[in-house]
CSV table of C-alpha atoms and ligand atoms in Angstrom, one decimal:
chain,number,residue,atom,x,y,z
A,1,UNK,CA,-34.3,48.1,3.5
A,2,UNK,CA,-35.6,50.5,6.1
A,3,UNK,CA,-36.3,49.3,9.7
A,4,UNK,CA,-38.0,50.9,12.6
A,5,UNK,CA,-36.6,49.7,15.9
A,6,UNK,CA,-38.3,49.8,19.3
A,7,UNK,CA,-36.4,49.5,22.6
A,8,UNK,CA,-38.0,49.1,26.0
A,9,UNK,CA,-36.3,46.3,28.0
A,10,UNK,CA,-35.7,48.4,31.1
A,11,UNK,CA,-35.5,52.1,31.9
A,12,UNK,CA,-35.3,53.5,28.3
A,13,UNK,CA,-38.1,53.8,25.8
A,14,UNK,CA,-36.6,54.5,22.4
A,15,UNK,CA,-37.4,54.5,18.7
A,16,UNK,CA,-35.0,54.6,15.8
A,17,UNK,CA,-35.1,54.2,12.0
A,18,UNK,CA,-32.0,52.7,10.3
A,19,UNK,CA,-31.4,51.6,6.7
A,20,UNK,CA,-29.3,48.8,5.3
A,21,UNK,CA,-26.6,51.4,4.4
A,22,UNK,CA,-26.0,52.0,8.1
A,23,UNK,CA,-27.6,55.4,8.0
A,24,UNK,CA,-29.5,56.5,11.1
A,25,UNK,CA,-32.6,58.3,9.8
A,26,UNK,CA,-34.2,58.9,13.2
A,27,UNK,CA,-33.1,58.3,16.8
A,28,UNK,CA,-35.0,59.4,19.9
A,29,UNK,CA,-35.4,58.2,23.4
A,30,UNK,CA,-37.0,59.0,26.7
A,31,UNK,CA,-35.6,57.6,29.9
A,32,UNK,CA,-37.4,56.7,33.1
A,33,UNK,CA,-35.5,58.4,35.9
A,34,UNK,CA,-36.0,59.0,39.7
A,35,UNK,CA,-34.7,61.5,42.1
A,36,UNK,CA,-34.7,59.0,44.9
A,37,UNK,CA,-34.8,55.2,45.0
A,38,UNK,CA,-34.3,52.8,42.1
A,39,UNK,CA,-36.2,51.5,39.1
A,40,UNK,CA,-39.7,50.1,39.8
A,41,UNK,CA,-40.6,47.8,36.8
A,42,UNK,CA,-44.3,48.6,36.7
A,43,UNK,CA,-43.6,52.4,36.9
A,44,UNK,CA,-41.0,52.1,34.1
A,45,UNK,CA,-43.6,50.2,32.0
A,46,UNK,CA,-46.2,52.9,32.6
A,47,UNK,CA,-43.6,55.5,31.5
A,48,UNK,CA,-42.9,53.5,28.3
A,49,UNK,CA,-46.7,53.2,27.6
A,50,UNK,CA,-47.0,56.9,27.8
A,51,UNK,CA,-44.0,57.9,25.6
A,52,UNK,CA,-44.1,55.3,22.9
A,53,UNK,CA,-47.0,56.8,20.9
A,54,UNK,CA,-45.3,60.2,20.8
A,55,UNK,CA,-41.9,58.8,19.8
A,56,UNK,CA,-43.4,56.6,17.1
A,57,UNK,CA,-45.5,59.4,15.7
A,58,UNK,CA,-42.5,61.6,15.4
A,59,UNK,CA,-40.4,58.9,13.8
A,60,UNK,CA,-43.1,58.2,11.1
A,61,UNK,CA,-43.3,61.9,10.4
A,62,UNK,CA,-39.6,61.9,9.6
A,63,UNK,CA,-39.6,58.7,7.5
A,64,UNK,CA,-42.7,57.7,5.6
A,65,UNK,CA,-41.7,54.3,4.2
A,66,UNK,CA,-40.9,51.5,6.6
A,67,UNK,CA,-40.2,47.9,5.4
A,68,UNK,CA,-40.4,46.2,8.8
A,69,UNK,CA,-40.5,46.7,12.6
A,70,UNK,CA,-38.1,45.2,15.1
A,71,UNK,CA,-38.3,45.3,18.9
A,72,UNK,CA,-36.1,43.9,21.7
A,73,UNK,CA,-38.0,40.9,23.0
A,74,UNK,CA,-35.3,39.7,25.4
A,75,UNK,CA,-33.9,39.9,28.0
A,76,UNK,CA,-35.4,42.5,30.4
A,77,UNK,CA,-38.0,43.5,32.9
A,78,UNK,CA,-41.2,41.6,31.9
A,79,UNK,CA,-43.7,44.6,32.3
A,80,UNK,CA,-41.4,46.8,30.1
A,81,UNK,CA,-40.8,44.1,27.5
A,82,UNK,CA,-44.6,43.8,27.2
A,83,UNK,CA,-45.1,47.5,26.5
A,84,UNK,CA,-42.4,47.5,23.8
A,85,UNK,CA,-44.0,44.4,22.3
A,86,UNK,CA,-47.5,45.9,22.2
A,87,UNK,CA,-46.2,49.2,20.7
A,88,UNK,CA,-44.3,47.2,18.1
A,89,UNK,CA,-47.3,45.0,17.3
A,90,UNK,CA,-49.6,48.0,16.9
A,91,UNK,CA,-47.4,49.8,14.5
A,92,UNK,CA,-46.7,46.7,12.4
A,93,UNK,CA,-50.4,46.1,12.1
A,94,UNK,CA,-51.1,49.7,11.3
A,95,UNK,CA,-48.4,49.9,8.6
A,96,UNK,CA,-49.0,46.3,7.4
A,97,UNK,CA,-45.3,45.4,7.6
A,98,UNK,CA,-43.6,42.4,9.3
A,99,UNK,CA,-42.6,42.4,12.9
A,100,UNK,CA,-39.5,40.6,14.3
A,101,UNK,CA,-38.1,40.3,17.9
A,102,UNK,CA,-34.4,40.3,18.6
A,103,UNK,CA,-32.2,40.0,21.7
A,104,UNK,CA,-31.2,43.3,23.3
A,105,UNK,CA,-27.8,42.2,24.5
A,106,UNK,CA,-26.8,40.9,21.0
A,107,UNK,CA,-27.8,44.3,19.7
A,108,UNK,CA,-25.4,46.0,22.2
A,109,UNK,CA,-22.6,43.7,20.9
A,110,UNK,CA,-23.3,44.3,17.2
A,111,UNK,CA,-23.5,48.1,17.8
A,112,UNK,CA,-19.7,47.8,18.4
A,113,UNK,CA,-19.4,46.7,14.8
A,114,UNK,CA,-21.7,49.4,13.6
A,115,UNK,CA,-19.9,52.3,15.3
A,116,UNK,CA,-16.2,51.1,15.6
A,117,UNK,CA,-13.7,49.3,13.3
A,118,UNK,CA,-13.4,46.4,15.7
A,119,UNK,CA,-13.2,43.0,14.1
A,120,UNK,CA,-12.8,40.0,16.4
A,121,UNK,CA,-12.6,41.4,19.9
A,122,UNK,CA,-13.1,40.4,23.5
A,123,UNK,CA,-16.4,42.3,24.3
A,124,UNK,CA,-16.7,43.7,27.8
A,125,UNK,CA,-20.4,44.2,28.2
A,126,UNK,CA,-21.2,46.5,31.1
A,127,UNK,CA,-24.8,47.6,31.3
A,128,UNK,CA,-27.3,48.0,34.1
A,129,UNK,CA,-28.4,44.4,34.4
A,130,UNK,CA,-25.5,42.6,32.6
A,131,UNK,CA,-21.8,42.3,33.1
A,132,UNK,CA,-20.2,39.7,30.8
A,133,UNK,CA,-16.8,39.1,29.2
A,134,UNK,CA,-17.6,37.6,25.8
A,135,UNK,CA,-15.9,36.5,22.7
A,136,UNK,CA,-17.1,34.8,19.5
A,137,UNK,CA,-16.2,31.4,18.2
A,138,UNK,CA,-17.8,30.4,14.9
A,139,UNK,CA,-21.4,31.6,14.9
A,140,UNK,CA,-21.8,31.5,18.7
A,141,UNK,CA,-20.8,33.9,21.5
A,142,UNK,CA,-19.0,32.5,24.5
A,143,UNK,CA,-19.3,34.0,27.9
A,144,UNK,CA,-15.9,33.7,29.5
A,145,UNK,CA,-16.7,35.5,32.7
A,146,UNK,CA,-19.7,37.3,34.2
A,147,UNK,CA,-21.1,38.8,37.4
A,148,UNK,CA,-22.2,36.2,40.0
A,149,UNK,CA,-24.8,38.6,41.4
A,150,UNK,CA,-25.9,42.0,40.0
A,151,UNK,CA,-24.6,43.8,36.9
A,152,UNK,CA,-22.0,46.6,37.3
A,153,UNK,CA,-24.6,49.3,36.4
A,154,UNK,CA,-27.1,48.0,38.9
A,155,UNK,CA,-24.3,47.8,41.5
A,156,UNK,CA,-23.4,51.5,40.9
A,157,UNK,CA,-27.1,52.4,41.0
A,158,UNK,CA,-27.7,50.5,44.3
A,159,UNK,CA,-24.6,52.0,45.8
A,160,UNK,CA,-25.8,55.4,44.6
A,161,UNK,CA,-29.3,54.8,46.1
A,162,UNK,CA,-27.7,54.0,49.5
A,163,UNK,CA,-25.9,57.4,49.4
A,164,UNK,CA,-28.8,59.3,48.0
A,165,UNK,CA,-27.7,60.0,44.4
A,166,UNK,CA,-31.0,59.1,42.6
A,167,UNK,CA,-31.4,56.9,39.5
A,168,UNK,CA,-29.4,56.4,37.4
A,169,UNK,CA,-26.4,56.9,39.7
A,170,UNK,CA,-23.6,55.9,37.4
A,171,UNK,CA,-22.9,59.4,35.9
A,172,UNK,CA,-23.1,61.1,39.3
A,173,UNK,CA,-20.7,58.5,40.8
A,174,UNK,CA,-18.3,59.3,38.0
A,175,UNK,CA,-18.4,63.1,38.8
A,176,UNK,CA,-18.1,62.7,42.6
A,177,UNK,CA,-15.2,60.2,42.2
A,178,UNK,CA,-13.1,62.9,40.6
A,179,UNK,CA,-12.8,64.5,44.1
A,180,UNK,CA,-12.4,61.3,46.1
A,181,UNK,CA,-9.6,59.4,47.9
A,182,UNK,CA,-9.0,55.7,48.0
A,183,UNK,CA,-10.5,53.5,50.8
A,184,UNK,CA,-9.8,49.8,50.7
A,185,UNK,CA,-12.8,47.7,49.6
A,186,UNK,CA,-13.2,44.0,49.0
A,187,UNK,CA,-11.9,42.9,45.6
A,188,UNK,CA,-14.2,40.1,44.4
A,189,UNK,CA,-12.8,38.2,41.4
A,190,UNK,CA,-13.5,34.5,41.4
A,191,UNK,CA,-11.8,32.8,38.5
A,192,UNK,CA,-13.1,34.6,35.5
A,193,UNK,CA,-16.2,35.9,37.3
A,194,UNK,CA,-16.8,39.0,39.4
A,195,UNK,CA,-19.2,39.9,42.2
A,196,UNK,CA,-20.4,43.3,43.2
A,197,UNK,CA,-23.0,42.9,46.0
A,198,UNK,CA,-20.4,42.7,48.8
A,199,UNK,CA,-19.0,46.0,47.7
A,200,UNK,CA,-22.5,47.6,47.8
A,201,UNK,CA,-23.0,46.3,51.4
A,202,UNK,CA,-19.5,47.3,52.5
A,203,UNK,CA,-19.8,50.9,51.1
A,204,UNK,CA,-23.2,51.2,52.7
A,205,UNK,CA,-21.7,50.3,56.1
A,206,UNK,CA,-18.9,52.7,55.6
A,207,UNK,CA,-21.3,55.5,54.6
A,208,UNK,CA,-23.3,54.9,57.8
A,209,UNK,CA,-20.1,55.2,59.8
A,210,UNK,CA,-19.4,58.6,58.2
A,211,UNK,CA,-17.3,57.9,55.1
A,212,UNK,CA,-17.4,60.7,52.5
A,213,UNK,CA,-19.5,60.2,49.4
A,214,UNK,CA,-16.6,61.3,47.2
A,215,UNK,CA,-14.2,58.8,48.7
A,216,UNK,CA,-16.8,56.0,48.4
A,217,UNK,CA,-17.5,56.9,44.8
A,218,UNK,CA,-13.8,56.9,43.9
A,219,UNK,CA,-13.1,53.7,45.7
A,220,UNK,CA,-16.1,51.9,44.3
A,221,UNK,CA,-15.1,52.8,40.8
A,222,UNK,CA,-11.4,51.9,41.2
A,223,UNK,CA,-12.3,48.5,42.7
A,224,UNK,CA,-15.1,47.5,40.3
A,225,UNK,CA,-13.2,48.7,37.3
A,226,UNK,CA,-9.9,47.0,38.3
A,227,UNK,CA,-11.8,43.7,38.7
A,228,UNK,CA,-13.3,44.1,35.2
A,229,UNK,CA,-10.0,45.0,33.7
A,230,UNK,CA,-8.3,42.0,35.3
A,231,UNK,CA,-10.8,39.6,33.9
A,232,UNK,CA,-10.8,41.2,30.5
A,233,UNK,CA,-7.0,41.0,30.3
A,234,UNK,CA,-7.2,37.3,31.1
A,235,UNK,CA,-9.8,36.7,28.4
A,236,UNK,CA,-7.6,38.4,25.9
A,237,UNK,CA,-4.7,36.2,26.8
A,238,UNK,CA,-6.8,33.0,26.8
A,239,UNK,CA,-8.5,33.8,23.5
A,240,UNK,CA,-5.3,35.0,21.9
A,241,UNK,CA,-7.1,38.1,20.6
A,242,UNK,CA,-5.8,41.6,20.3
A,243,UNK,CA,-8.9,43.8,20.5
A,244,UNK,CA,-11.2,44.8,23.3
A,245,UNK,CA,-14.5,46.7,22.9
A,246,UNK,CA,-16.5,48.1,25.7
A,247,UNK,CA,-20.3,48.3,25.3
A,248,UNK,CA,-23.3,48.9,27.6
A,249,UNK,CA,-24.3,52.0,29.6
A,250,UNK,CA,-21.3,51.9,31.9
A,251,UNK,CA,-19.1,52.3,28.8
A,252,UNK,CA,-19.9,56.0,29.2
A,253,UNK,CA,-17.5,56.1,32.1
A,254,UNK,CA,-14.2,57.7,31.2
A,255,UNK,CA,-12.3,56.1,34.1
A,256,UNK,CA,-13.3,52.6,33.0
A,257,UNK,CA,-12.2,53.4,29.4
A,258,UNK,CA,-8.9,54.7,30.7
A,259,UNK,CA,-8.1,51.6,32.7
A,260,UNK,CA,-8.9,49.3,29.8
A,261,UNK,CA,-6.9,51.5,27.4
A,262,UNK,CA,-3.8,51.3,29.6
A,263,UNK,CA,-4.2,47.5,29.9
A,264,UNK,CA,-4.6,47.1,26.2
A,265,UNK,CA,-1.6,49.3,25.5
A,266,UNK,CA,0.6,47.1,27.7
A,267,UNK,CA,-0.5,44.0,25.8
A,268,UNK,CA,-0.2,45.6,22.3
A,269,UNK,CA,-4.0,45.3,21.9
A,270,UNK,CA,-6.4,47.9,20.6
A,271,UNK,CA,-9.1,49.3,22.7
A,272,UNK,CA,-12.5,50.5,21.3
A,273,UNK,CA,-15.6,51.9,23.0
A,274,UNK,CA,-18.9,52.7,21.3
A,275,UNK,CA,-19.7,56.5,21.1
A,276,UNK,CA,-21.2,57.9,24.4
A,277,UNK,CA,-24.6,58.5,22.8
A,278,UNK,CA,-25.0,54.8,21.9
A,279,UNK,CA,-23.3,53.2,24.9
A,280,UNK,CA,-26.5,52.8,26.9
A,281,UNK,CA,-29.9,51.5,25.8
A,282,UNK,CA,-31.0,53.0,22.4
A,283,UNK,CA,-33.1,51.9,19.5
A,284,UNK,CA,-30.6,52.5,16.8
A,285,UNK,CA,-28.8,49.3,17.8
A,286,UNK,CA,-32.1,47.4,17.8
A,287,UNK,CA,-33.0,48.6,14.3
A,288,UNK,CA,-29.6,47.7,13.1
A,289,UNK,CA,-29.8,44.2,14.6
A,290,UNK,CA,-33.2,44.0,12.9
A,291,UNK,CA,-31.6,44.7,9.5
A,292,UNK,CA,-29.0,41.9,10.2
A,293,UNK,CA,-31.6,39.4,11.3
A,294,UNK,CA,-34.5,40.2,9.0
A,295,UNK,CA,-33.7,37.4,6.7
A,296,UNK,CA,-32.5,35.1,9.5
A,297,UNK,CA,-34.4,32.5,11.5
A,298,UNK,CA,-35.0,34.5,14.7
A,299,UNK,CA,-38.3,36.2,13.9
A,300,UNK,CA,-40.1,35.2,17.1
A,301,UNK,CA,-42.3,37.9,18.4
A,302,UNK,CA,-43.1,37.0,21.9
A,303,UNK,CA,-41.0,38.2,24.9
A,304,UNK,CA,-38.4,36.2,26.8
A,305,UNK,CA,-37.1,38.0,29.9
A,306,UNK,CA,-34.3,35.5,30.5
A,307,UNK,CA,-32.7,34.7,27.1
A,308,UNK,CA,-28.9,34.5,27.3
A,309,UNK,CA,-26.7,35.5,24.4
A,310,UNK,CA,-24.9,32.1,24.2
A,311,UNK,CA,-28.2,30.5,23.3
A,312,UNK,CA,-28.4,32.3,19.9
A,313,UNK,CA,-26.5,32.0,16.6
A,314,UNK,CA,-24.9,35.3,15.5
A,315,UNK,CA,-24.4,36.9,12.2
A,316,UNK,CA,-21.8,39.7,12.7
B,1,LIG,P1,-27.8,50.3,30.0
B,1,LIG,O1,-28.6,49.3,30.8
B,1,LIG,O2,-26.8,49.6,29.1
B,1,LIG,O3,-28.6,51.3,29.4
B,1,LIG,O4,-26.9,51.1,31.0
B,1,LIG,C1,-27.4,51.8,32.1
B,1,LIG,C2,-26.5,51.8,33.2
B,1,LIG,O5,-25.3,52.6,32.9
B,1,LIG,C3,-27.1,52.4,34.5
B,1,LIG,O6,-26.9,51.5,35.6
B,1,LIG,C4,-26.2,53.7,34.7
B,1,LIG,O7,-26.0,54.0,36.1
B,1,LIG,C5,-24.9,53.3,34.0
B,1,LIG,N1,-24.1,54.5,33.6
B,1,LIG,C6,-24.5,55.4,32.7
B,1,LIG,N2,-23.6,56.4,32.6
B,1,LIG,C7,-22.6,56.0,33.4
B,1,LIG,C8,-21.3,56.6,33.8
B,1,LIG,N3,-20.9,57.7,33.2
B,1,LIG,N4,-20.5,55.9,34.7
B,1,LIG,C9,-21.0,54.8,35.2
B,1,LIG,N5,-22.1,54.2,35.0
B,1,LIG,C10,-22.9,54.8,34.1
B,2,LIG,MG1,-28.9,47.5,27.8
């Protein structure tokens, strides 16, 4: 079975081809970025509209026979979701092959099983828009904790926007943090949930009063990542599990990986992270999730910007 996957839920337009033997036959992406300010959904959608034809053409030059098309139909920014849907519909019509829609967040989670040896973990899902601490029970995913406001990636991006780092700011924050010193910031853990907006406001105020970018980056990272590590540790204990896997774009951050690794070692648990290339949004994970779900029930093709992962039955 050969599947062509299309991703376009937010900033990244991507196309990949994967077969049922877990071989990646094609993977390419083009990310909407900005030197100043943050993501503007309509602009990101225009970006996707422009790059999808080129990515799809290139993919089909590489692999001629495609059995079906999958795209991420949920959750995400509606204008971007619509561009991905239209690109997917066009290509399925042209090739006369079936089209299915899958949930982008589920694809992030199952990519952990595609790329690592993890079996039954606590998932720490840290992307732009999402931050959730998840584990599975039967054929459902349970969200044990999550952000009460913005996702960790968006918090880092907003923080970065306030101190003029451009979009996406996460990788720049990581580099600047290496030269920074600690400034105390609010630590916002509420039960199993976390909140980041207060930190964005506080760091903005400190920056306006003259705090150094490097110190703010270091302190922002240390505080946010300590909060996530604390809640992940509690989920491990509560679920009596001994594996943690980190997924989503912020999984690219070495400091977050280090903190989780130390926590896991102290608890005799194993820590895994998806490879850097596949941590953020990509279409390989979408194509692979398509392979898993092709024969399943979820072959809806319209978009759903707000679908949550605990609404769906899983098969990994
Ligand atoms: P995703 O939505 O899963 O594609 O993840 C995108 C988010 O990951 C953006 O908010 C980025 O700022 C963030 N990100 C990417 N690389 C890093 C990094 N090295 N450190 C922190 N955040 C990062
Ligand atoms: Mg994502």
